[in-house]
Amino acid sequence: MSRTITARARERAADGGTNRWVVLVVLCVSLLLVALDATILHVAVPSLTEDLRPSSTALLWIVDAYPLICASLLILFGTLGDRVGRRRVLLLGYALFGVASAIAALATEPGVLIAARALLGVGGAMIMPATLSILRTVFPDRRERATAIGIWTAVAAVGAATGPVLGGFLVEHYWWGSVFLINIPLMALILPLGRRLLPESRGDSDGPWDVLGALMAAAGVLGCVLGVKRAGAGEPLLALPTAGPLLVGAALLVLFVRRQKRRPHPLIDMRLFSRAAFTTSVGCIVIGMLALVGLELIAVQYLQLVLGLSPLETGLRLLPLTFAAMAAGATGSYTLRRIGPRRMVGWGFVLTAAAVLLLTFMGQHDRPLLLTVGFVLLGFGLQTTLFSAYESMLSEAPQRSAGGAAAIGETSYQLGAGMGIALLGSVMNAAYAPGLASVPGVPAEASSAASNSLGEAYKVADQLGGTAGTALHQAARHAFVDGLHITLCVSAVLLLVGALMARRLPRVMECPAEAEEPYEAYASPEVGELPAVDGAHAANPSDAPGKPAEPRVPATREAIEPAGSGRPAH
């Protein structure tokens, strides 16, 4: 009986309403722009510095304002979308992102650019969780949703990896403001498309929205991310500028959790974390992003400063990672059905650890084939892990909490990225600095300055000149490569820890035999919008006035067994 109902629902989905795959294209383009902006500015920093002449502190805020503001507001806007409408929040995010891009492109003062980057962060925080929560609504069937999430995560990887390539091209041929200007025509196109094609949906809107709780979450995440970023920049962990934000942020998050547990209508249902699959998926996202961002940062330094490649050449060298991530996303749904979440996440981590250990064979000279193979394995392994972790996390959350669950996933993504820079950057600095302690002919002050970074070492070596400068230059290169090898080994250990964590995930991919009703069945013919949906009042055609109520059939669960498990599906 339940399978018959599911079949009828799918037939209705095919007959009318906006095609869900067209909706996915719109959501993916939205995510692509946000992911691009997270990395596209990095290669424009030298040109921007020469033009605007910002102080060192202002330059730090120009780079960090976007990820800091975006990470801190994800929970606020994710839960707000559950209350007032996810499509509404997403469209406002589009508009704000376009306006902020125009301000950033035309900025003539560092303060204006910082403000514009902060506004971009607000727009990004409105867009990111909304895309994932709308995806959760548009694809109620888990099999199709797995395919959609595979495409969604691949697009995120493509955006992050393509940012340096596109940014390098634009800076070489135009000016630094062009890295922001390209957002404007895309937003001008996607805003009316989104307004016409995207469905509206809401979660459980009972009770007032917890404004104080949302602000506590925003301030708590901001403090934690700021402290982690300061630690990653090399500041002492126990120093007040680092420890202060960390402690305050952690305290606010603890208070936020306690507040949510007491409230009858919380922003985030903390019972989600009592589910092993949900909590483990969030932890795997953090570890996966920790490895990816930390390794990408170090790889970029290696390619540019050790091998001497240009920013554009560096971006092109990272393209194999992007293509591998796209392949993993395209095949992720099939793989997940065949082997299940536990094996997929676990073996994804193991493959990534193997790729990292392979990259320890990098040395003073360019080895293109080794780098290509390493980046392909790295991209495929990490994308496989992130895809399965996101899919498991989102499938564990009920539709009414999709915005909050998406915000938790995206916040984990941002925290993992910040922690990767902090942790692996600290390991790299600790392994690099001792190699410059006693270089023959180099004064102690020069050695101390050179130990800050490889780029600083090159500047000091150029200032010294002669035999001492050459010796410092060579010692810095060797110390960096040695430090890189140690950092890669530490990263491999963390990835293997993630593989062990994955053992808490379900062995099989379970799908309800009676899928949730597709959104097209209830969409308005004019605009394709949904009425508000919550967990207590699921949409049901038999609930319409004047129609006799059909008996509700309890949903059964169909487990998709991994290949070779020896157990039949039930």
XYZ file of C-alpha atoms in Angstrom:
570
model
C 0.000 0.000 0.000
C 2.716 2.504 0.973
C 4.670 1.829 -2.208
C 1.512 2.550 -4.249
C 1.098 5.896 -2.490
C 4.751 6.738 -3.213
C 4.323 5.895 -6.891
C 1.243 8.138 -7.145
C 3.113 10.985 -5.464
C 5.958 10.686 -7.952
C 3.508 10.732 -10.863
C 1.989 13.971 -9.530
C 5.477 15.414 -9.206
C 6.176 14.758 -12.868
C 2.924 16.355 -14.051
C 3.236 19.926 -12.876
C 5.103 22.562 -10.999
C 8.652 23.766 -11.419
C 11.076 20.981 -12.270
C 13.123 20.176 -9.188
C 16.303 19.731 -11.239
C 15.924 23.274 -12.593
C 15.584 24.412 -8.974
C 18.814 22.532 -8.204
C 20.621 24.436 -10.980
C 19.523 27.761 -9.471
C 20.623 26.661 -5.989
C 23.995 25.462 -7.282
C 24.701 28.733 -9.097
C 23.897 30.547 -5.844
C 26.326 28.372 -3.915
C 29.001 28.721 -6.607
C 29.076 32.500 -6.206
C 29.372 32.278 -2.418
C 32.128 29.646 -2.613
C 34.034 31.670 -5.214
C 34.041 34.755 -3.023
C 35.609 32.807 -0.163
C 38.852 32.254 -2.117
C 38.890 34.576 -5.137
C 40.306 37.546 -3.190
C 43.466 35.748 -2.038
C 45.398 36.231 -5.288
C 44.252 39.869 -5.528
C 45.778 40.888 -2.179
C 49.129 42.163 -3.605
C 47.391 44.329 -6.228
C 44.831 45.559 -3.702
C 47.576 46.438 -1.194
C 49.473 48.468 -3.780
C 46.343 50.425 -4.736
C 44.618 51.083 -1.385
C 47.679 51.032 0.911
C 45.856 49.470 3.886
C 47.585 48.959 7.222
C 48.469 45.400 8.228
C 45.410 45.294 10.526
C 43.108 46.673 7.816
C 44.434 44.137 5.307
C 43.734 41.333 7.771
C 40.134 42.509 8.152
C 39.703 42.894 4.385
C 40.546 39.213 3.993
C 38.807 37.901 7.133
C 35.635 40.044 7.346
C 33.746 37.868 4.846
C 34.344 34.411 6.423
C 33.999 35.761 9.982
C 30.638 37.446 9.418
C 29.348 34.623 7.231
C 30.198 31.916 9.763
C 28.738 33.826 12.709
C 25.348 34.478 11.059
C 24.650 31.055 9.537
C 22.590 29.812 12.496
C 20.702 33.104 12.750
C 19.591 33.164 9.106
C 19.186 29.381 8.820
C 16.655 29.331 11.651
C 15.054 32.602 10.493
C 14.389 30.962 7.114
C 12.576 28.134 8.902
C 10.235 30.744 10.410
C 9.670 33.415 7.742
C 10.380 31.420 4.575
C 13.627 30.066 3.139
C 13.003 31.448 -0.343
C 12.387 34.914 1.074
C 15.678 34.888 2.984
C 17.523 33.547 -0.070
C 16.200 36.276 -2.384
C 17.148 38.989 0.121
C 20.606 37.406 0.282
C 20.898 37.639 -3.516
C 20.067 41.336 -3.493
C 22.439 42.136 -0.630
C 25.251 40.123 -2.226
C 24.911 42.058 -5.484
C 24.868 45.476 -3.777
C 27.846 44.596 -1.569
C 29.806 43.368 -4.613
C 29.298 46.711 -6.360
C 30.473 48.624 -3.270
C 33.555 46.382 -2.923
C 34.506 46.701 -6.604
C 34.372 50.515 -6.492
C 35.924 50.974 -3.031
C 38.693 53.581 -2.807
C 39.326 53.331 0.945
C 40.220 50.289 3.070
C 37.333 51.005 5.482
C 34.779 50.938 2.658
C 36.155 47.640 1.386
C 36.016 46.112 4.881
C 32.378 47.196 5.242
C 31.560 45.776 1.801
C 33.216 42.462 2.664
C 31.184 42.331 5.888
C 27.975 42.899 3.876
C 29.056 40.131 1.513
C 29.368 37.905 4.585
C 25.793 38.766 5.617
C 24.551 37.943 2.116
C 26.522 34.697 2.064
C 25.059 33.673 5.440
C 21.558 34.232 4.042
C 22.278 32.198 0.892
C 24.231 29.149 2.089
C 21.836 27.475 4.573
C 18.819 28.448 2.463
C 20.160 26.559 -0.579
C 20.635 23.361 1.442
C 17.317 23.569 3.296
C 15.371 24.256 0.066
C 17.157 21.286 -1.481
C 15.966 19.193 1.472
C 12.377 20.245 0.714
C 12.519 19.926 -3.074
C 13.983 16.412 -2.955
C 11.941 14.489 -0.358
C 13.024 11.103 -1.742
C 16.382 10.175 -0.230
C 17.708 8.514 -3.382
C 17.152 11.637 -5.475
C 18.287 13.862 -2.613
C 21.581 11.975 -2.456
C 22.161 12.740 -6.142
C 21.268 16.405 -5.594
C 23.572 16.736 -2.584
C 26.377 15.122 -4.584
C 25.997 17.815 -7.231
C 25.656 20.514 -4.527
C 28.860 19.513 -2.700
C 30.754 19.182 -5.999
C 29.750 22.731 -6.923
C 31.016 23.970 -3.551
C 34.372 22.302 -4.184
C 34.509 23.687 -7.720
C 33.830 27.214 -6.460
C 36.490 27.080 -3.750
C 39.126 25.593 -6.071
C 38.258 27.767 -9.090
C 38.428 30.992 -7.084
C 42.248 31.342 -7.244
C 42.287 30.489 -10.981
C 39.585 32.989 -11.891
C 41.004 35.582 -9.515
C 44.494 35.193 -10.984
C 43.149 35.639 -14.513
C 41.118 38.735 -13.630
C 43.937 40.406 -11.701
C 46.459 39.778 -14.489
C 44.163 41.181 -17.187
C 42.076 43.814 -15.351
C 42.243 45.221 -11.792
C 41.564 43.825 -8.331
C 37.992 45.166 -8.232
C 37.010 42.885 -11.105
C 36.994 39.886 -8.722
C 33.884 41.469 -7.144
C 32.408 43.005 -10.283
C 31.705 39.617 -11.890
C 29.105 38.921 -9.172
C 26.801 41.721 -10.306
C 25.569 40.417 -13.712
C 25.208 36.913 -12.265
C 23.116 38.179 -9.358
C 21.056 40.337 -11.722
C 20.251 37.141 -13.640
C 19.676 34.769 -10.747
C 17.472 37.081 -8.636
C 14.483 37.110 -11.049
C 15.045 33.433 -11.875
C 15.028 32.532 -8.187
C 11.913 34.616 -7.567
C 10.100 32.788 -10.364
C 11.374 29.231 -9.964
C 12.217 28.593 -6.319
C 9.496 27.206 -4.034
C 8.716 28.744 -0.665
C 8.836 26.526 2.401
C 8.914 26.949 6.146
C 9.557 24.763 9.130
C 7.795 24.624 12.466
C 6.690 28.229 12.910
C 4.885 27.735 16.216
C 5.912 30.172 18.939
C 8.013 33.342 18.714
C 11.431 33.422 17.063
C 14.150 33.498 19.738
C 15.939 36.742 18.841
C 18.175 36.691 21.913
C 19.162 33.077 21.265
C 19.992 33.883 17.625
C 22.227 36.787 18.696
C 23.923 34.602 21.319
C 24.682 31.975 18.680
C 26.028 34.611 16.279
C 28.298 36.197 18.904
C 29.449 32.779 20.148
C 30.420 31.500 16.703
C 32.080 34.850 15.883
C 34.224 34.645 19.030
C 35.280 31.047 18.365
C 36.114 31.628 14.690
C 37.973 34.870 15.483
C 40.051 33.146 18.173
C 40.838 30.219 15.887
C 41.878 32.555 13.076
C 44.180 34.527 15.397
C 45.781 31.272 16.524
C 46.234 30.327 12.878
C 47.924 33.666 12.211
C 50.639 32.693 14.702
C 49.502 34.562 17.806
C 50.042 32.704 21.134
C 47.039 30.653 22.151
C 47.099 32.003 25.721
C 47.409 35.645 24.642
C 44.352 37.810 25.388
C 43.517 38.613 21.713
C 43.334 34.860 21.039
C 42.135 33.284 24.279
C 39.623 36.078 25.040
C 37.390 35.606 21.966
C 37.676 31.818 22.272
C 36.554 31.753 25.911
C 33.764 34.293 25.425
C 32.550 32.529 22.292
C 32.585 29.112 23.952
C 30.719 30.478 27.001
C 28.037 32.049 24.797
C 27.570 28.818 22.859
C 27.195 26.848 26.098
C 24.564 29.336 27.289
C 22.874 29.130 23.883
C 22.617 25.326 24.134
C 21.189 25.508 27.671
C 18.675 28.131 26.552
C 17.536 26.007 23.598
C 17.005 22.973 25.823
C 14.686 24.981 28.126
C 12.586 26.702 25.477
C 9.352 25.090 24.240
C 10.063 26.365 20.701
C 13.858 26.357 20.277
C 15.744 27.713 17.308
C 17.583 24.394 16.966
C 16.267 21.101 18.254
C 19.191 19.936 20.391
C 17.785 16.416 20.328
C 19.356 16.143 16.887
C 22.737 15.791 18.594
C 21.491 12.750 20.492
C 21.430 10.934 17.162
C 24.815 9.303 16.591
C 24.594 9.667 12.800
C 23.904 13.419 12.990
C 26.671 14.182 15.501
C 29.192 11.970 13.703
C 28.380 13.564 10.349
C 28.997 17.042 11.786
C 32.336 15.880 13.234
C 33.370 14.376 9.897
C 32.573 17.643 8.107
C 34.823 19.519 10.557
C 37.728 17.076 10.084
C 37.286 16.990 6.314
C 37.364 20.779 5.997
C 40.222 21.003 8.502
C 42.339 18.837 6.217
C 41.224 20.416 2.933
C 41.677 24.108 3.750
C 44.867 23.658 5.772
C 46.461 21.545 3.045
C 45.330 23.865 0.243
C 46.861 26.857 2.018
C 50.199 25.085 2.465
C 50.079 23.680 -1.087
C 49.586 27.177 -2.518
C 52.627 28.438 -0.587
C 54.669 25.468 -1.794
C 53.694 25.959 -5.440
C 54.338 29.707 -5.420
C 57.304 30.119 -3.068
C 59.201 26.844 -3.490
C 58.458 26.011 -7.121
C 58.113 29.659 -8.186
C 54.785 29.376 -10.035
C 52.588 32.404 -10.771
C 49.133 32.732 -9.154
C 47.460 31.619 -12.390
C 49.809 28.648 -12.775
C 49.166 27.740 -9.144
C 45.431 27.752 -9.697
C 45.812 25.567 -12.794
C 47.908 23.056 -10.837
C 45.027 22.722 -8.353
C 42.476 22.010 -11.104
C 42.953 18.191 -10.917
C 41.643 18.408 -7.354
C 38.568 20.197 -8.682
C 37.906 17.676 -11.449
C 38.311 14.779 -9.017
C 35.839 16.432 -6.638
C 33.347 16.818 -9.488
C 33.706 13.118 -10.352
C 33.177 12.127 -6.710
C 30.047 14.265 -6.507
C 28.660 12.860 -9.756
C 29.117 9.252 -8.635
C 28.406 9.800 -4.937
C 24.740 8.828 -4.956
C 25.421 5.489 -6.664
C 28.356 4.762 -4.352
C 26.325 5.614 -1.263
C 23.562 3.216 -2.257
C 26.073 0.458 -2.969
C 28.312 0.605 0.100
C 26.414 2.694 2.687
C 27.407 5.814 4.695
C 29.794 4.083 7.105
C 32.034 2.593 4.449
C 31.796 5.606 2.176
C 32.917 8.127 4.784
C 35.491 5.776 6.320
C 37.129 4.763 3.055
C 36.967 8.371 1.831
C 39.064 9.404 4.817
C 41.480 6.494 4.254
C 41.913 7.422 0.568
C 42.547 11.046 1.531
C 45.137 9.997 4.131
C 46.898 7.889 1.473
C 46.942 10.893 -0.883
C 48.410 13.093 1.842
C 51.168 10.577 2.578
C 51.923 10.344 -1.160
C 52.448 14.122 -1.221
C 55.246 13.773 1.360
C 57.443 12.817 -1.611
C 57.299 16.465 -2.756
C 60.706 18.091 -2.538
C 62.740 21.066 -3.722
C 62.027 20.385 -7.396
C 58.834 20.231 -9.407
C 57.281 16.766 -9.841
C 54.110 17.446 -11.865
C 52.966 13.815 -12.162
C 53.278 13.198 -8.423
C 51.364 16.394 -7.610
C 48.629 15.590 -10.118
C 48.081 12.056 -8.785
C 48.160 13.316 -5.180
C 45.665 16.115 -5.856
C 43.318 13.757 -7.761
C 43.252 11.267 -4.881
C 42.915 14.106 -2.361
C 39.998 15.716 -4.178
C 38.152 12.451 -4.784
C 38.638 11.166 -1.238
C 37.620 14.363 0.550
C 34.668 15.039 -1.721
C 33.426 11.477 -1.161
C 33.659 12.018 2.594
C 32.004 15.448 2.621
C 29.195 14.329 0.327
C 28.260 11.327 2.446
C 28.580 13.295 5.702
C 26.317 16.096 4.426
C 23.779 13.612 3.084
C 23.656 11.644 6.342
C 23.388 14.822 8.431
C 20.566 16.309 6.371
C 18.641 13.026 6.163
C 18.749 12.647 9.953
C 17.032 16.024 10.418
C 13.259 16.328 9.912
C 12.043 18.655 7.178
C 10.732 21.196 9.708
C 14.296 21.654 11.040
C 16.022 21.717 7.636
C 17.191 25.329 7.995
C 18.696 24.770 11.428
C 20.369 21.525 10.327
C 21.777 23.199 7.216
C 23.103 26.067 9.354
C 24.811 23.577 11.692
C 26.427 21.863 8.709
C 27.628 25.130 7.189
C 28.906 26.389 10.550
C 30.837 23.131 10.956
C 32.236 23.724 7.471
C 33.463 27.208 8.422
C 34.807 26.128 11.813
C 36.666 23.246 10.210
C 38.217 25.605 7.674
C 39.360 28.009 10.408
C 40.666 25.194 12.580
C 42.576 23.742 9.630
C 44.420 26.997 9.065
C 45.090 27.371 12.796
C 46.124 23.800 13.601
C 48.061 22.832 10.495
C 49.497 26.353 10.242
C 50.757 26.094 13.822
C 52.309 22.681 13.126
C 53.945 24.092 10.002
C 55.392 27.089 11.870
C 56.663 24.916 14.720
C 58.429 22.599 12.261
C 59.736 25.405 10.018
C 61.205 27.890 12.517
C 63.938 25.663 14.095
C 65.565 25.186 10.679
C 66.509 28.884 10.595
C 67.862 29.161 14.144
C 71.567 28.941 13.217
C 72.249 29.768 9.573
C 75.987 30.609 9.072
C 76.620 34.320 8.582
C 73.016 35.382 9.320
C 72.429 37.701 12.339
C 70.066 36.525 15.062
C 67.551 39.330 14.312
C 67.436 38.383 10.634
C 66.955 34.703 11.508
C 64.114 35.602 13.879
C 62.345 37.656 11.193
C 62.858 34.928 8.590
C 61.297 32.309 10.883
C 57.859 33.978 10.602
C 57.175 32.682 7.104
C 58.889 31.600 3.915
C 57.875 34.810 2.155
C 59.403 36.873 4.960
C 62.577 34.758 4.770
C 62.945 35.566 1.075
C 62.633 39.301 1.794
C 65.262 39.129 4.543
C 67.563 37.101 2.283
C 67.267 39.714 -0.480
C 68.106 42.475 2.010
C 71.183 40.623 3.298
C 72.499 39.701 -0.130
C 75.804 37.969 -0.726
C 76.704 34.606 0.729
C 74.572 35.084 3.856
C 71.482 35.899 1.802
C 71.977 32.854 -0.411
C 72.475 30.612 2.627
C 69.316 31.954 4.285
C 67.340 31.477 1.083
C 68.402 27.841 0.756
C 67.920 27.105 4.466
C 64.397 28.562 4.364
C 63.437 26.415 1.360
C 64.738 23.252 3.026
C 63.064 24.119 6.355
C 59.740 24.760 4.617
C 59.793 21.451 2.758
C 60.756 19.578 5.954
C 57.941 21.336 7.812
C 55.550 20.481 4.978
C 56.340 16.781 5.345
C 55.678 16.860 9.105
C 52.420 18.759 8.589
C 51.246 16.250 6.002
C 51.907 13.377 8.417
C 49.902 15.138 11.161
C 47.074 15.695 8.689
C 47.108 11.994 7.729
C 46.737 11.036 11.408
C 43.724 13.363 11.774
C 42.128 11.861 8.674
C 42.545 8.349 10.059
C 40.864 9.539 13.261
C 37.973 10.649 11.047
C 37.872 7.165 9.501
C 37.492 5.681 12.980
C 34.720 8.184 13.801
C 32.829 7.047 10.707
C 32.238 3.661 12.333
C 29.361 5.288 14.256
C 27.478 6.033 11.029
C 24.730 3.694 9.774
C 25.943 0.721 7.813
C 23.175 1.038 5.240
C 21.407 3.913 3.520
C 17.836 3.751 4.810
C 15.045 5.243 2.740
C 11.377 5.612 3.733
C 9.293 3.338 1.535
C 6.677 6.124 1.601
C 8.621 9.230 0.694
C 7.529 12.667 1.791
C 5.147 14.268 -0.672
C 7.073 16.047 -3.462
C 6.814 19.798 -3.336
C 5.385 20.030 -6.854
C 2.213 18.278 -5.719
C 1.325 21.308 -3.610
C 2.960 24.108 -5.570
C 0.917 27.016 -6.786
C 0.537 26.785 -10.602
C 1.420 30.442 -10.936
C 4.661 30.731 -8.998
C 5.440 27.235 -7.725
C 5.324 28.172 -4.063
C 4.757 25.927 -1.098
C 2.464 26.559 1.782
C 4.107 26.488 5.176
C 5.144 22.968 6.114
C 5.820 21.704 9.607
C 6.302 18.351 11.186
C 2.929 18.268 12.921
C 0.912 19.122 9.812
C 2.529 17.348 6.905
C 0.965 18.128 3.554
C -1.597 15.507 2.567
C -4.084 15.805 -0.294
C -6.708 14.066 1.797
C -6.557 16.891 4.367
C -8.073 19.383 1.922
C -11.497 20.734 2.940
C -14.429 18.826 1.541
C -12.465 15.641 0.839
C -12.837 12.483 2.877
C -9.794 11.670 4.932
C -7.821 8.703 3.716
C -6.343 6.409 6.326
C -2.717 7.260 7.015
C -0.335 4.421 6.311
C 2.598 4.172 8.701
C 5.852 4.677 6.849
C 8.090 1.655 6.631
C 11.822 1.895 6.073
C 13.644 0.289 3.204
C 17.322 -0.386 3.863
C 19.680 -0.380 0.909
C 22.282 -2.963 1.796
C 25.930 -2.482 0.831
C 27.134 -4.630 -2.014
C 28.393 -7.964 -0.843
C 26.768 -7.683 2.564
C 24.950 -10.985 2.143
C 21.755 -9.494 3.595
C 18.644 -8.961 1.464
C 16.966 -5.564 1.430
C 13.946 -5.464 3.684
